[in-house]
Coordinates of C-alpha atoms in Angstrom, one line a residue:
Chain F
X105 CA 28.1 76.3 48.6
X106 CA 30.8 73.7 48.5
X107 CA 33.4 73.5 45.3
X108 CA 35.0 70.8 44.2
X109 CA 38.5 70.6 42.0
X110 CA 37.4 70.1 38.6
X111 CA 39.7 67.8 36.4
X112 CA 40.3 70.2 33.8
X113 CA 40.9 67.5 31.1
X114 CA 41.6 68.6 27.5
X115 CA 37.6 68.5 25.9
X116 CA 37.6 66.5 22.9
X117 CA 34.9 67.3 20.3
X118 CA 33.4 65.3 17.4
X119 CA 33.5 61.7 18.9
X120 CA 31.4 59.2 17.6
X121 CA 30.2 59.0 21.2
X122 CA 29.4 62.8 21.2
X123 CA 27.3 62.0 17.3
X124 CA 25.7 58.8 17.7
X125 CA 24.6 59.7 21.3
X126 CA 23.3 63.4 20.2
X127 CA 20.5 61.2 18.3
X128 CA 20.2 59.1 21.1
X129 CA 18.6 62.2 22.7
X130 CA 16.4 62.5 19.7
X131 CA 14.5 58.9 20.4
X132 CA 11.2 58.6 20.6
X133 CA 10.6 62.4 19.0
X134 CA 9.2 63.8 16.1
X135 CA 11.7 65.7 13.5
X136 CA 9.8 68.1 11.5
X137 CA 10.6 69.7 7.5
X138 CA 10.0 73.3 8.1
X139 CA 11.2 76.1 5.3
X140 CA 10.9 79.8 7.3
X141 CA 11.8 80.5 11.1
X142 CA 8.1 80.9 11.9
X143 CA 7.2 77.1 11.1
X144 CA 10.4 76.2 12.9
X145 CA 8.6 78.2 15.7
X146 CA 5.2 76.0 15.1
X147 CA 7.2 72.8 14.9
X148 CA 9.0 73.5 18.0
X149 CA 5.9 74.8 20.0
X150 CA 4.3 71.3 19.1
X151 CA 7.0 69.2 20.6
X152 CA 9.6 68.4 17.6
X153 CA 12.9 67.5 18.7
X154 CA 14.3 69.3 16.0
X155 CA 13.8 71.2 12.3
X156 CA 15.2 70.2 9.6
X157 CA 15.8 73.4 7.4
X158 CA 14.7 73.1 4.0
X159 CA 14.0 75.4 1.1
X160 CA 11.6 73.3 -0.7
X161 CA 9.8 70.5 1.1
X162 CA 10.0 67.6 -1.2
X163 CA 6.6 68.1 -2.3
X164 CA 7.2 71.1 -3.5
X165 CA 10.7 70.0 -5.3
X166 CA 8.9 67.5 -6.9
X167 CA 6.2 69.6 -8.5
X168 CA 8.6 72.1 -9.3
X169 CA 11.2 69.9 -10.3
X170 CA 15.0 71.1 -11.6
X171 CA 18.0 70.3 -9.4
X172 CA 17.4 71.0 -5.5
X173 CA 20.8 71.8 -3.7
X174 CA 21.7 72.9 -0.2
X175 CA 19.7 75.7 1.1
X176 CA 20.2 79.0 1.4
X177 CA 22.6 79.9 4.3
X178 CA 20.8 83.1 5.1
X179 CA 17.1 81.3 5.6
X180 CA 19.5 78.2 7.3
X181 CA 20.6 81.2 9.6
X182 CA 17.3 82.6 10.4
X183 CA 16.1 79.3 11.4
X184 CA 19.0 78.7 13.5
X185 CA 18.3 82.2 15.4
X186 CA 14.7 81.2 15.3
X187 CA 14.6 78.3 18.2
X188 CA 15.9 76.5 20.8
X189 CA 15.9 73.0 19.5
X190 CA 18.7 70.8 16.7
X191 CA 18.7 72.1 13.6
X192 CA 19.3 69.6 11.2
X193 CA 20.2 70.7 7.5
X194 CA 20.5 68.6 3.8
X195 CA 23.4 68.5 1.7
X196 CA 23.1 66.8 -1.8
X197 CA 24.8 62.7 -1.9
X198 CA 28.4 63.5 -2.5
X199 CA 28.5 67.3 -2.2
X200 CA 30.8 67.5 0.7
X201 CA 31.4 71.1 0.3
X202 CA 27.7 71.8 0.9
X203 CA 28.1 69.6 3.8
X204 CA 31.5 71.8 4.9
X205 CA 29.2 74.9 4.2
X206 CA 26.6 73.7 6.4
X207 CA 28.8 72.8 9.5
X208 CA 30.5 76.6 9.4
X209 CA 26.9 77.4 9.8
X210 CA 26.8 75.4 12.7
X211 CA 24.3 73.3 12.0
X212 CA 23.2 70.4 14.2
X213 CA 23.1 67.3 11.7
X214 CA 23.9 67.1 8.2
X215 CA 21.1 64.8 6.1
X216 CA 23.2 63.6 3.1
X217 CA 19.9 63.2 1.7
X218 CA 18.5 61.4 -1.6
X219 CA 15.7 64.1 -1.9
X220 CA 18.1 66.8 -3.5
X221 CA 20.0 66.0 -6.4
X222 CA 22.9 63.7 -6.3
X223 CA 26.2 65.7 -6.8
X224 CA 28.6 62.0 -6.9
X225 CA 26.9 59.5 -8.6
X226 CA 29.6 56.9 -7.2
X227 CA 30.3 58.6 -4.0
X228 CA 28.8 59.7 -0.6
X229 CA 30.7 62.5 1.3
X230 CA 33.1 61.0 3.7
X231 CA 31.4 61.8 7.4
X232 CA 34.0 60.7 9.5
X233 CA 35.8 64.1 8.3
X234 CA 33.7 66.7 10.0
X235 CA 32.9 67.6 13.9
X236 CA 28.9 67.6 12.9
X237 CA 27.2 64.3 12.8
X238 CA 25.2 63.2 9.7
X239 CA 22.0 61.2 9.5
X240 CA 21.7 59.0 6.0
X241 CA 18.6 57.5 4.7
X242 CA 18.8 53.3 3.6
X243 CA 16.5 51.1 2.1
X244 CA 18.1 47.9 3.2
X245 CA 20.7 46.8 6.0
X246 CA 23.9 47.1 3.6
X247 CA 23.0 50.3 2.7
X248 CA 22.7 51.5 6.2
X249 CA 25.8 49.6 7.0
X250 CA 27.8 51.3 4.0
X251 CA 26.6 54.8 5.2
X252 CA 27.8 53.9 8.5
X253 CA 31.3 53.0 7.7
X254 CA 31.3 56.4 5.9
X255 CA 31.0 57.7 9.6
X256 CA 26.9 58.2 9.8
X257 CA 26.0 58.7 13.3
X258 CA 22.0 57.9 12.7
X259 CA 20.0 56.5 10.0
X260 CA 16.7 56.8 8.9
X261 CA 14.8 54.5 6.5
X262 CA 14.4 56.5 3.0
X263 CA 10.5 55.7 2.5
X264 CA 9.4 57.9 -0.8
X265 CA 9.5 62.0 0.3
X266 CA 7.1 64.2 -0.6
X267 CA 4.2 61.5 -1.4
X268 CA 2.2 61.7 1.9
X269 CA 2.1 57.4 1.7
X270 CA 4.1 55.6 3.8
X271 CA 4.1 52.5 2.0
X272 CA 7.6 52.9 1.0
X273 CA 8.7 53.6 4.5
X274 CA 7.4 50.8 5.8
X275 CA 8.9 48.5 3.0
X276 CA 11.8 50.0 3.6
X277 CA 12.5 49.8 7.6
X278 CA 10.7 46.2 7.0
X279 CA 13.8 45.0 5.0
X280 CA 16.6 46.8 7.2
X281 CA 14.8 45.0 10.6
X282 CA 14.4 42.0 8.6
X283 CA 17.8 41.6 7.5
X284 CA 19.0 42.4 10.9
X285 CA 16.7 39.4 12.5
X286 CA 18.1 37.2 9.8
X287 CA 22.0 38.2 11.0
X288 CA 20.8 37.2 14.6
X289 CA 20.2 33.6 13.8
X290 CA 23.6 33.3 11.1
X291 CA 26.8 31.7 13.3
X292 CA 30.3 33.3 13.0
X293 CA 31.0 31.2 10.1
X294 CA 28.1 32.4 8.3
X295 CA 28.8 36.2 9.2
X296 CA 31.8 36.6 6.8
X297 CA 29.3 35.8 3.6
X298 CA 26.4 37.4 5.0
X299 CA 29.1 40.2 5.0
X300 CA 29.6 40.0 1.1
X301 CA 26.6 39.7 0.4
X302 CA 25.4 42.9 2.4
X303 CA 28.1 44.9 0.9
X304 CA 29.2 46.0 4.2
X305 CA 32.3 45.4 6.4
X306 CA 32.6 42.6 8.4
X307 CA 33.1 44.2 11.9
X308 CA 29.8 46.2 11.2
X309 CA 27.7 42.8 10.4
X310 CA 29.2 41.2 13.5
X311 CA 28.4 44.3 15.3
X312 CA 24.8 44.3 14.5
X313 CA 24.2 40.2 14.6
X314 CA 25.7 40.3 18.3
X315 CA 23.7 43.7 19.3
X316 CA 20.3 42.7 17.5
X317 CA 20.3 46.6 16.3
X318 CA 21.9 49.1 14.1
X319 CA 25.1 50.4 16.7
X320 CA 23.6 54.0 15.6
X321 CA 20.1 55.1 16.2
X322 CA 17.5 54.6 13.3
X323 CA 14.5 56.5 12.4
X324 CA 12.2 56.2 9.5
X325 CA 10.8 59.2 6.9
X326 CA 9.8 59.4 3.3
X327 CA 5.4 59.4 3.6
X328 CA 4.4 60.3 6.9
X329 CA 1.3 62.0 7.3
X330 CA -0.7 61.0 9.9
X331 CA -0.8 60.7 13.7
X332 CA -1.2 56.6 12.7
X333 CA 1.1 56.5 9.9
X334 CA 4.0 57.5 12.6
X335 CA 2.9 55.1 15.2
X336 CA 2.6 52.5 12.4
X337 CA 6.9 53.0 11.7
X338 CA 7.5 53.6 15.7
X339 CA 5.5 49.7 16.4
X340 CA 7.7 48.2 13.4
X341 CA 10.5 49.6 15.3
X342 CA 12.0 53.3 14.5
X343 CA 12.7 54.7 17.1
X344 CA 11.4 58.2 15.9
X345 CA 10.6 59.4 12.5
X346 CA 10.8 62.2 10.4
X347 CA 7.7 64.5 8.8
X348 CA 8.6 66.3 5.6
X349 CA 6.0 67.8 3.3
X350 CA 3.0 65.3 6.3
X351 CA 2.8 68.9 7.9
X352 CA 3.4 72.2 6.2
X353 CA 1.5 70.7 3.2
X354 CA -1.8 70.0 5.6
X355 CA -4.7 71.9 6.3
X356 CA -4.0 72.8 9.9
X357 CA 0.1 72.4 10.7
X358 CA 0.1 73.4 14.3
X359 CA -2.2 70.9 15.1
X360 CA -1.3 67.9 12.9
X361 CA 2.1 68.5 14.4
X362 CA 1.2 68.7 17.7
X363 CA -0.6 65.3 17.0
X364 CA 1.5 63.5 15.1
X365 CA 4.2 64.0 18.4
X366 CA 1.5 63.2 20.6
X367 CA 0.9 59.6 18.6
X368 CA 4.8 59.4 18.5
X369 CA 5.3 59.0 21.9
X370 CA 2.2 56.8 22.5
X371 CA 2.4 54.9 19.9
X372 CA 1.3 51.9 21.4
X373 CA -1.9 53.4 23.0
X374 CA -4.7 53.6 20.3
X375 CA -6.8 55.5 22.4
X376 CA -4.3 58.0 22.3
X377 CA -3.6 57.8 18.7
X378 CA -7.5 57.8 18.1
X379 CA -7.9 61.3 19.8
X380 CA -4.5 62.4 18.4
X381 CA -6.3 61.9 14.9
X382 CA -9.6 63.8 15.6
X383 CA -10.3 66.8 13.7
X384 CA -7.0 67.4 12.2
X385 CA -8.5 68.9 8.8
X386 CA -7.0 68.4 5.4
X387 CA -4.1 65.8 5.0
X388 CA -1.8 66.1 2.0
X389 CA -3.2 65.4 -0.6
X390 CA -0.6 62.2 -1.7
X391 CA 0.7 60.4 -4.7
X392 CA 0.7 56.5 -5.2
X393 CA 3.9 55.4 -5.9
X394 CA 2.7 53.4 -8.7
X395 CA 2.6 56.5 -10.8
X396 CA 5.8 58.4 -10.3
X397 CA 8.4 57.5 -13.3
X398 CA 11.2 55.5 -12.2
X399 CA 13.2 59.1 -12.1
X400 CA 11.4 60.6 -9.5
X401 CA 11.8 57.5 -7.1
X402 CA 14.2 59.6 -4.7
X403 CA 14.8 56.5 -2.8
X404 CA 17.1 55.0 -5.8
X405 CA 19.7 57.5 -5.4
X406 CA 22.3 56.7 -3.4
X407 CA 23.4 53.0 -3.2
Chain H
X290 CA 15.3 47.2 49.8
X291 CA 18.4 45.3 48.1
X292 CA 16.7 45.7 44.3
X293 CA 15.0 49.2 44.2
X294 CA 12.8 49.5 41.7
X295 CA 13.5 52.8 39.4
X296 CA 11.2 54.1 36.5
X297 CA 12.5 56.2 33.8
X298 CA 10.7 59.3 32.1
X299 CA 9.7 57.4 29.0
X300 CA 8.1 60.7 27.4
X301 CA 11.0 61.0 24.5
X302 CA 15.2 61.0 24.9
X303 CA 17.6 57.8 26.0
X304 CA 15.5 55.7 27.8
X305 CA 16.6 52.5 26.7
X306 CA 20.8 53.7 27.5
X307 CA 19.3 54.6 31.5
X308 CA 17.1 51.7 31.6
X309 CA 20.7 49.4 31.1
X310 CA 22.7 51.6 33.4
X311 CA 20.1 51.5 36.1
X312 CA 19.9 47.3 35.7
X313 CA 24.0 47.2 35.5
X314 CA 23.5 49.3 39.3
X315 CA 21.5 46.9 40.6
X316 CA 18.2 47.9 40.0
X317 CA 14.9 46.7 38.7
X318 CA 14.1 49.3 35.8
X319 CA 10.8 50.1 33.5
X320 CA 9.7 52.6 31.8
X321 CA 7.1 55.5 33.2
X322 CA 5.0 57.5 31.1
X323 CA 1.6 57.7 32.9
X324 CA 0.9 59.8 36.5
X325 CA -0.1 56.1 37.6
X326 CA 2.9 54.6 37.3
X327 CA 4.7 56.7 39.8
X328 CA 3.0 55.0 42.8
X329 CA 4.8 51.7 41.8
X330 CA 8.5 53.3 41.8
X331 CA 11.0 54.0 44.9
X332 CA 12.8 56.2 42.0
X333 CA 12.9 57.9 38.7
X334 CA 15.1 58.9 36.1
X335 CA 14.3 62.0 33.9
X336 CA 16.7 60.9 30.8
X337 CA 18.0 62.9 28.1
X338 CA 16.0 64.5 25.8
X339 CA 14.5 67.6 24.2
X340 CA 13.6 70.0 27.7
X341 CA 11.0 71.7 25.6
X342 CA 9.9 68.6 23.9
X343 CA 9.8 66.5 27.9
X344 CA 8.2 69.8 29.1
X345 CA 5.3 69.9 26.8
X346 CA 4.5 66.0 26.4
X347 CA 4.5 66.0 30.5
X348 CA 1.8 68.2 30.5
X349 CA -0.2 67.1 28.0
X350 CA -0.4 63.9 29.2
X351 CA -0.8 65.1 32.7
X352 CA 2.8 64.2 34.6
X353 CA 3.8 67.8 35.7
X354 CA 1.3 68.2 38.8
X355 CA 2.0 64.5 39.9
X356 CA 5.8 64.4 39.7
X357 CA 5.7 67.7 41.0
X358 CA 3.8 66.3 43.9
X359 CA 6.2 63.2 44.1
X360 CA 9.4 65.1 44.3
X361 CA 7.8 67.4 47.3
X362 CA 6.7 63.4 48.9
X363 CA 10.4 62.9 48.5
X364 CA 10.9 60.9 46.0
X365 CA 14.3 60.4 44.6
X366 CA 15.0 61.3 41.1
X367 CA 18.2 61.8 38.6
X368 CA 18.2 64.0 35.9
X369 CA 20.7 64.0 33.2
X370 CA 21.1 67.1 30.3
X371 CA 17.2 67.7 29.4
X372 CA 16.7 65.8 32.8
X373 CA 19.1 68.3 35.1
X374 CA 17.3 71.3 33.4
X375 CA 13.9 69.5 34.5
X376 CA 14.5 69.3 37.9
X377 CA 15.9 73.0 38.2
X378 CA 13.5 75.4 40.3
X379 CA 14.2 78.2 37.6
X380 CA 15.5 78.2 33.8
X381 CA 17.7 81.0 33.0
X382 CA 16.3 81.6 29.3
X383 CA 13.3 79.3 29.0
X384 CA 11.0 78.8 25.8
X385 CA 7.6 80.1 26.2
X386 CA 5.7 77.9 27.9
X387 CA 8.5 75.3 28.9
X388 CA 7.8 74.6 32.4
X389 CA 10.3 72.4 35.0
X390 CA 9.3 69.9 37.5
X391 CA 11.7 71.9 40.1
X392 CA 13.1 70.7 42.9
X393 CA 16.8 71.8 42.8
X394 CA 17.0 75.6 44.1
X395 CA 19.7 76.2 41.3
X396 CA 19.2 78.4 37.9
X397 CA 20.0 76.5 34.6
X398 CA 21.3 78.1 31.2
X399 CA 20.2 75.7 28.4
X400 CA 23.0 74.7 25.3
X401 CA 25.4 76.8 27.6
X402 CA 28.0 74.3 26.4
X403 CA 27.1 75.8 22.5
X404 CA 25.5 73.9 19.8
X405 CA 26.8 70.5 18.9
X406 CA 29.8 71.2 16.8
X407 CA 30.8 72.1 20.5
X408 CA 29.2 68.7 22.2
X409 CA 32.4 67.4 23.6
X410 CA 34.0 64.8 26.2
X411 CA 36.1 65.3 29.2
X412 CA 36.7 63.4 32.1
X413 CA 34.8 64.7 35.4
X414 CA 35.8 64.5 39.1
X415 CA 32.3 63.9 40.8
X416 CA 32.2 64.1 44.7
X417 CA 31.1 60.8 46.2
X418 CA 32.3 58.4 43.1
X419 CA 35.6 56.4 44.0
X420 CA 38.2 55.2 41.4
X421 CA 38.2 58.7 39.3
X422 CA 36.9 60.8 37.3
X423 CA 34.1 59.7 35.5
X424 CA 33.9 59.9 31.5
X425 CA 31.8 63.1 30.9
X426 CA 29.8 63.2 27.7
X427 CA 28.7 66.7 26.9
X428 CA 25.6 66.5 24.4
X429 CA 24.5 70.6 23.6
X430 CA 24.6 70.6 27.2
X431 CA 23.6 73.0 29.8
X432 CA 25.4 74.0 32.8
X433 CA 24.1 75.2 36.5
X434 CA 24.7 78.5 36.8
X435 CA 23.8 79.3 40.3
X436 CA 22.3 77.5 43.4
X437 CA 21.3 77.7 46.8
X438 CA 22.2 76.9 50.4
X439 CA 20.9 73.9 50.3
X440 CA 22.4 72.5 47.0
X441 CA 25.7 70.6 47.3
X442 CA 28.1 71.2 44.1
X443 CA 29.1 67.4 43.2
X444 CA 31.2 68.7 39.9
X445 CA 32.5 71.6 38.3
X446 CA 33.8 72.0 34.3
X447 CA 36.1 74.3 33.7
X448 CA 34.4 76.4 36.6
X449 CA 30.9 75.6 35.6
X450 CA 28.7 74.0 37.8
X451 CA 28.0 70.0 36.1
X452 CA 27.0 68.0 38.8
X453 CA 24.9 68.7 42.3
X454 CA 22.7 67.2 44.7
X455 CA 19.8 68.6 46.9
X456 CA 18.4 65.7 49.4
X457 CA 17.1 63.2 47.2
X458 CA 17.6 64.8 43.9
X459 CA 20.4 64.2 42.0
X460 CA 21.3 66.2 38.5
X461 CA 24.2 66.3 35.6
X462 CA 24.7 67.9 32.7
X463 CA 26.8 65.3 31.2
X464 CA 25.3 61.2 30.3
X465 CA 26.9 58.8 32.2
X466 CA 24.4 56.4 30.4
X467 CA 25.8 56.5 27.1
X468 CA 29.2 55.4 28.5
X469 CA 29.8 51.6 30.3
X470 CA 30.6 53.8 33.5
X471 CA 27.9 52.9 36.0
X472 CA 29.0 54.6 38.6
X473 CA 26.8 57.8 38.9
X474 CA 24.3 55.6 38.3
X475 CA 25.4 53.3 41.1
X476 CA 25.7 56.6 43.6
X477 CA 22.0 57.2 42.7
X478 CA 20.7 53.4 43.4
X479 CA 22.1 54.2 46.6
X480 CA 20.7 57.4 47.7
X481 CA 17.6 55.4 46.3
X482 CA 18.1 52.8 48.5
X483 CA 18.9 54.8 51.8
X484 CA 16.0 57.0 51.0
X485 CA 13.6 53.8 51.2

């Protein structure tokens, strides 16, 4: 065996290279809601590319209602301990000592997510001040440009959590693609306004009109719950997406989850997607949006 | 063979970021996710990823057997991160189940670099790349942690084992692809090239 002398340079940590591309490795996958280590174990046995670690999935918080914070470290822990794959953990809008919390637990991602309870009603945490990347969800492309310039290194469209219809989520990454097709055709004159008007800096817009994409990956989430539904978000253009309640709250989880990555990745083959969606028992049961009270639409927090 | 045409493992992980680094070397790149696909390639990148996730969706959808097959047929391939750990003969710590292509008589420890709070960047001397060392991006990334006779060690972090070749077969635990530094990519094209 031949050596070679090794540079020895100084490592630095927490780059936005070492964030944004540590989603990049999530593309194409399948991130799954999971609340003990054994459906961590299930999610990771049917190909997720990572858990996120939850105490309630938002079904659940939603029928039970109250205010849903951070998680538990110990049951954050025993996931942790339970697999091999990202761990990915939610911290409430705002409540950046959650978020410091959850890096000493040395969690993957943070989700400064809209399905707990807002801590800030003004503010979201500022990202750029911890080594752990965060993912933020958006319902438009200011939204996902303002949660990047707080230092986001991924976003995901919100969609409605814990409803089991994607309608919301496919609103939702409509408008953010949308906007950024309509930035593609604006001239450099035009990309100052388009800048007011998105509420977002300048360099960002000019980023994203010149790159044709958000300079951070973006998934979608918030309704997934079937083998088609995820295909449906990965052919409008996520480039992965996230299952909350679509999986745990079904009549067969192993399997759904197992199908719902296998549809992921072929999303574009509906002869894989038809066999992916055989036999898959009970879905969640749902909830049109129609009928939730303007309170409980988790995709209006957070701004 | 001036333009070698080069697939990359479009299962799941940064296709898209190879895909440009592989055009910037000068090759003609698509994506491969079906056993047919390989007869149509002179080489192949496994890309970052999910090991487990790469493992499990090759098998389903029938890859392992074929590649495995390719790779003994001599087939150049590049594996970066999720990719390095594919090619490796033996995993030091593997999930149940997870199963490698192989290839590289070298044992791999997965996350040896830590989680991602510990995902870092450092530049990297890499044997047969002129002009320096290359930007190294680190991504819960595994190291090599022992190979054979006939594996040549191409980079070494902080005494770990980070880059190496056997033959055709080319592996690093770092992602040149998510940098504008085509130059690993450009040493591959070649062995590509020379292998045709």
């Amino acid at each position: 065996m031949s050596t070679t002398p090794s540079t020895g340079s100084t490592p630095e940590t927490g780059t936005a290279r070492v964030k944004r591309g540590m989603a990049e490795q999530l593309k194409g996958g399948v991130i799954m809601d999971v609340v003990t280590p054994e459906q961590a174990r299930i999610a990771e046995d049917a190909g997720a590319v990572a858990v996120m670690a939850l105490e309630r999935v938002p079904a659940d918080i939603r029928v039970q209602g109250g205010v849903a914070r951070m998680s538990d470290p110990d049951m954050i822990e025993g996931i942790i301990g339970a697999v091999s794959i990202p761990v990915m953990a939610k911290s409430r809008i705002g409540h950046f000592v959650e978020a410091q919390v959850l890096q000493s637990l040395g969690v993957d991602y943070i989700d400064e997510s809209e399905v707990l309870t807002p801590a800030d009603e003004v503010n979201h945490s500022d990202k750029w001040a911890f080594t752990t990347p965060f993912v933020c969800g958006a319902t438009n492309l200011g939204e996902a440009l303002r949660r990047i310039a707080e230092g986001a290194a991924m976003i995901r469209s919100k969609g409605e959590a814990g409803t089991g219809n994607v309608v919301e989520a496919v609103r939702h990454l409509r408008q953010i693609k949308g906007e950024i097709g309509r930035l593609r055709s604006l001239d450099n004159n035009e990309l100052f306004a388009a800048a007011k008007e998105l509420r977002a800096p300048y360099e960002l817009v000019k980023e994203v009109a010149e790159l044709g994409k958000l300079p951070v990956v973006l998934f979608s989430a918030g309704g997934v719950a079937t083998p088609a539904d995820a295909a449906l978000m990965r052919q409008l253009g996520a480039e992965g997406v996230f299952v909350g309640s679509g999986i745990f709250k079904s009549g067969d989880p192993a399997k759904r989850a197992a199908a719902i990555v296998r549809a992921t990745t072929f999303f574009d083959d509906p002869k894989v997607v038809a066999d992916a969606s055989r036999n898959l028992g009970e879905a969640m049961v749902g909830i049109n949006i129609d009928t939730l009270p303007e309170s409980e639409h988790y995709a209006k927090r957070g701004w | 063979m001036t333009r070698p045409t080069i697939g990359v493992l479009a299962l799941q992980g940064d296709v898209r970021e190879h895909l440009a680094a592989l055009a910037a070397a000068g090759a003609a790149a698509g994506p491969v996710r079906r056993a047919e696909e390989l007869a149509g390639i002179d080489g192949l990148v496994v890309p970052g990823g999910e090991s487990t996730t790469i493992s499990k969706l090759a098998a389903l959808f029938g890859l392992t057997e074929p590649l495995r097959a390719a790779i003994r047929g001599g087939l150049p391939v590049y594996g970066t991160c999720a990719g390095l750990i594919m090619l490796a003969d033996k995993i030091l710590d593997p999930r149940s189940g997870q199963e490698t292509f192989g290839g590289i008589d070298m044992i791999v420890r997965r996350n040896a670099f830590g989680r991602q709070n510990e995902s870092f960047e450092a530049g990297v001397d890499v044997a047969g790349v002129e002009g320096g060392p290359v930007e190294g991006v680190f991504i819960r990334a595994p190291w090599v942690e022992s190979v054979g006779a006939q594996v040549r060690v191409l980079a070494e972090h902080r005494g770990h084992i980070v880059a190496v070749r056997q033959g055709n077969l080319l592996a690093t635990s770092f992602h040149p692809e998510l940098t504008g530094d085509h130059r690993v990519h450009e040493l591959f094209v070649s062995a590509v090239r020379a292998a045709g």
